[in-house]
XYZ file of C-alpha atoms in Angstrom:
265
model
C 212.497 41.730 -182.753
C 212.473 44.507 -184.889
C 208.198 46.495 -184.482
C 206.241 45.740 -186.831
C 205.296 48.358 -189.361
C 202.009 48.925 -189.397
C 200.651 48.360 -186.191
C 203.783 51.166 -184.967
C 202.700 53.652 -187.883
C 198.273 52.935 -187.403
C 199.507 54.897 -183.488
C 201.233 57.716 -184.421
C 197.560 58.196 -187.106
C 195.145 57.946 -184.880
C 196.848 59.525 -181.599
C 194.549 62.694 -180.749
C 198.184 64.990 -179.231
C 199.344 66.253 -182.486
C 201.935 67.777 -180.788
C 203.096 64.249 -178.888
C 202.261 62.894 -183.001
C 205.024 64.842 -184.535
C 207.613 63.735 -182.040
C 206.025 59.928 -182.784
C 206.520 60.020 -185.892
C 210.372 61.933 -186.041
C 211.420 59.141 -183.424
C 210.067 56.889 -186.749
C 210.840 57.743 -189.394
C 214.590 57.658 -187.451
C 213.635 54.309 -186.531
C 212.466 53.734 -190.198
C 215.933 55.398 -192.167
C 217.256 52.387 -189.834
C 215.668 50.291 -191.369
C 214.441 49.097 -187.155
C 210.795 47.332 -188.569
C 209.018 45.027 -189.992
C 206.355 44.378 -192.824
C 203.864 42.844 -191.638
C 201.431 43.036 -194.489
C 198.866 40.755 -192.834
C 197.839 43.494 -190.570
C 194.158 44.698 -191.666
C 194.546 48.679 -190.896
C 191.664 50.504 -189.999
C 189.960 53.760 -190.462
C 188.637 56.272 -187.719
C 187.168 60.314 -187.806
C 190.731 61.966 -186.706
C 190.398 66.056 -186.834
C 191.338 67.960 -184.694
C 189.786 70.728 -184.971
C 185.242 71.180 -185.122
C 184.825 70.398 -188.946
C 182.251 72.546 -190.596
C 180.710 72.312 -194.110
C 183.062 73.680 -196.368
C 179.739 76.012 -197.577
C 179.361 77.165 -193.556
C 182.412 78.616 -193.427
C 183.269 82.182 -194.300
C 186.269 82.614 -195.797
C 188.281 86.096 -195.771
C 188.309 88.459 -198.907
C 192.247 90.249 -197.237
C 193.818 89.376 -193.980
C 193.268 93.518 -193.294
C 192.414 92.391 -188.714
C 194.761 90.023 -187.224
C 192.198 88.029 -186.646
C 191.045 87.770 -190.447
C 194.324 87.171 -191.113
C 194.880 84.389 -188.348
C 191.711 82.783 -189.884
C 193.647 82.482 -193.307
C 196.713 81.261 -192.367
C 194.707 79.513 -190.036
C 192.368 77.082 -193.089
C 196.234 76.489 -194.725
C 197.563 74.848 -191.201
C 194.717 72.599 -191.504
C 194.909 71.811 -194.763
C 198.785 70.833 -194.066
C 198.196 68.729 -190.589
C 195.714 66.804 -193.536
C 198.138 65.734 -195.790
C 200.160 64.946 -192.523
C 197.782 62.063 -192.031
C 196.873 62.310 -195.999
C 200.435 60.631 -196.419
C 200.152 58.465 -192.518
C 197.337 56.965 -194.090
C 198.868 56.080 -197.716
C 202.073 54.203 -195.365
C 199.427 52.220 -193.763
C 196.725 51.392 -195.457
C 198.252 49.733 -198.686
C 200.355 46.945 -198.862
C 202.529 45.134 -200.974
C 203.641 47.587 -201.826
C 208.407 48.457 -203.129
C 210.227 50.148 -200.612
C 209.547 53.063 -202.609
C 206.756 53.781 -202.294
C 207.089 53.697 -197.875
C 209.632 55.726 -198.043
C 208.307 58.321 -200.556
C 205.043 59.086 -198.538
C 206.659 58.479 -194.642
C 209.141 61.895 -196.237
C 206.177 63.712 -197.988
C 204.575 63.181 -193.791
C 207.835 64.257 -192.666
C 208.144 67.857 -194.925
C 203.825 68.247 -194.560
C 204.901 68.600 -190.653
C 206.960 70.986 -191.261
C 205.046 73.143 -192.906
C 202.404 72.536 -190.929
C 204.472 73.527 -187.533
C 205.886 76.764 -189.531
C 202.056 77.812 -189.922
C 201.544 76.780 -185.811
C 204.748 79.231 -185.648
C 203.408 82.004 -186.856
C 199.648 81.255 -185.980
C 201.182 81.406 -182.367
C 203.497 85.232 -183.164
C 199.363 86.391 -183.814
C 197.758 85.064 -180.455
C 195.884 82.272 -181.611
C 197.139 78.197 -182.383
C 195.706 75.864 -184.686
C 191.873 74.230 -183.734
C 191.077 77.993 -182.848
C 188.498 77.862 -185.815
C 186.950 75.603 -187.971
C 187.172 73.941 -190.919
C 186.114 71.614 -193.759
C 186.747 67.907 -193.675
C 186.967 68.056 -197.934
C 190.125 66.312 -197.419
C 189.663 63.891 -195.010
C 186.772 62.850 -197.352
C 189.135 61.920 -200.065
C 190.480 59.822 -198.242
C 187.678 58.355 -197.007
C 185.968 56.971 -200.163
C 189.655 56.318 -201.443
C 190.701 53.943 -198.891
C 190.039 50.479 -200.488
C 191.923 51.887 -203.846
C 195.185 52.627 -203.932
C 194.780 54.568 -207.895
C 192.277 56.763 -206.555
C 194.108 57.638 -203.769
C 197.299 58.636 -205.174
C 195.149 60.336 -208.759
C 193.051 62.362 -206.700
C 193.969 62.640 -203.176
C 198.044 62.853 -204.273
C 197.765 63.871 -207.618
C 194.069 65.860 -207.958
C 193.540 68.062 -204.470
C 197.137 68.784 -203.857
C 197.085 70.055 -207.406
C 195.315 72.223 -206.771
C 196.116 73.239 -203.880
C 199.465 74.238 -205.947
C 196.953 76.388 -207.869
C 196.293 77.657 -204.981
C 198.951 78.210 -203.375
C 200.552 82.386 -205.107
C 196.396 84.111 -204.510
C 196.652 82.768 -201.166
C 199.481 84.540 -200.112
C 198.225 87.526 -202.383
C 195.516 88.175 -199.707
C 197.931 87.058 -196.745
C 200.183 90.386 -198.220
C 197.247 93.048 -198.525
C 197.736 92.811 -194.707
C 200.113 95.953 -192.582
C 201.716 93.350 -190.079
C 204.610 93.182 -189.388
C 204.535 89.594 -189.361
C 203.382 89.293 -193.571
C 207.851 89.376 -194.266
C 207.778 86.387 -193.137
C 204.769 85.191 -195.377
C 207.082 84.679 -198.690
C 209.425 82.284 -197.298
C 207.006 80.311 -195.952
C 204.580 79.938 -199.000
C 207.517 79.231 -201.681
C 208.826 76.525 -198.903
C 205.642 75.021 -199.154
C 204.911 74.933 -202.556
C 208.615 73.951 -203.858
C 207.652 71.085 -201.470
C 204.786 69.392 -202.740
C 205.760 70.281 -206.457
C 208.012 66.975 -205.479
C 205.018 65.987 -203.458
C 202.659 65.584 -206.541
C 205.047 64.629 -208.466
C 205.377 61.449 -206.210
C 200.852 60.627 -206.421
C 201.824 61.120 -210.479
C 204.419 58.171 -210.719
C 202.439 56.597 -208.013
C 198.764 57.167 -209.492
C 200.982 55.572 -212.658
C 202.076 52.860 -211.030
C 198.756 51.585 -209.555
C 195.714 52.857 -213.015
C 195.321 50.318 -215.288
C 196.960 50.147 -218.717
C 193.544 51.928 -219.987
C 192.497 53.637 -216.501
C 192.057 57.411 -218.037
C 192.297 60.519 -215.536
C 189.382 62.426 -216.914
C 187.253 59.042 -216.272
C 188.506 59.408 -212.025
C 187.542 62.971 -211.897
C 184.159 62.065 -212.917
C 183.548 59.231 -211.136
C 184.405 61.815 -208.193
C 182.889 64.694 -209.441
C 181.553 66.146 -205.696
C 185.854 67.031 -206.123
C 186.876 69.055 -207.975
C 190.413 69.060 -209.262
C 191.680 71.935 -211.782
C 192.287 75.799 -210.249
C 190.201 77.856 -211.281
C 192.927 79.350 -212.172
C 195.278 76.764 -212.523
C 199.229 77.208 -211.609
C 200.465 75.588 -214.954
C 203.556 76.028 -214.183
C 204.058 73.953 -211.056
C 202.371 71.982 -212.478
C 204.023 70.702 -215.435
C 207.378 70.451 -213.210
C 204.319 68.214 -211.279
C 204.215 65.350 -214.131
C 200.463 67.450 -216.391
C 200.867 67.929 -219.534
C 200.525 71.262 -221.330
C 197.514 69.264 -223.256
C 196.568 67.302 -220.298
C 196.469 70.620 -218.226
C 193.847 71.055 -221.600
C 192.038 68.545 -220.935
C 191.167 69.183 -217.260
C 190.297 73.206 -217.614
C 187.437 71.950 -220.584
C 186.163 68.887 -218.553
C 185.946 71.984 -215.566
C 185.008 74.599 -218.003
C 182.943 72.479 -219.563
C 183.767 74.316 -223.050
């Protein structure tokens, strides 16, 4: 008898040991690709606190302006690792929470989870080489907050989280890399490759968010209206990555509208 997709995924999503969670996911993902799960869409999703680090309000977290010491370098890398770990949970949660969707939906978000795990492990390995690990510093819960607020609405989840906050990561990527490259630490040689991998994969992830936002929304739904509804989240970087965003599915006109919306021109 096939095991239930959603029940098995729930065990992984809420597992407290990060590396056991990754191990379980890898096994689950191989089984999924081998068509070994049954989709019982009557399964009722739960929602639980799911952080592996100490959480602070974003305004209380001191962010290094440059990587002028091993500690500041580790803090910058840790903040990115936290985003990647949160993105694992967001992709798993989308696959787990939303029911009665085409198989492609579950294929897409499990693929995203798999790639986010690879990003996290690259960053964790780099932290380890500096003498640190994920969980050594505080982090904010902005992504987890967005997960909770959009838990009952697929269009909102796709629009705010995967088309919105993940796209903001496209904006941040080159600036974080520039900050990391202010270090003289020998580990600096790894950064360009890691952040290029992350950027290229995140473009694909945002494109998936764009596809499923368009799938789930009503015909007359406006993305700017969604931005206004969730005004606690700013979904555009101060300097946005136009090239990456267009590759991910945004149009030039929409980017200008978003810029006008957030900067109130």
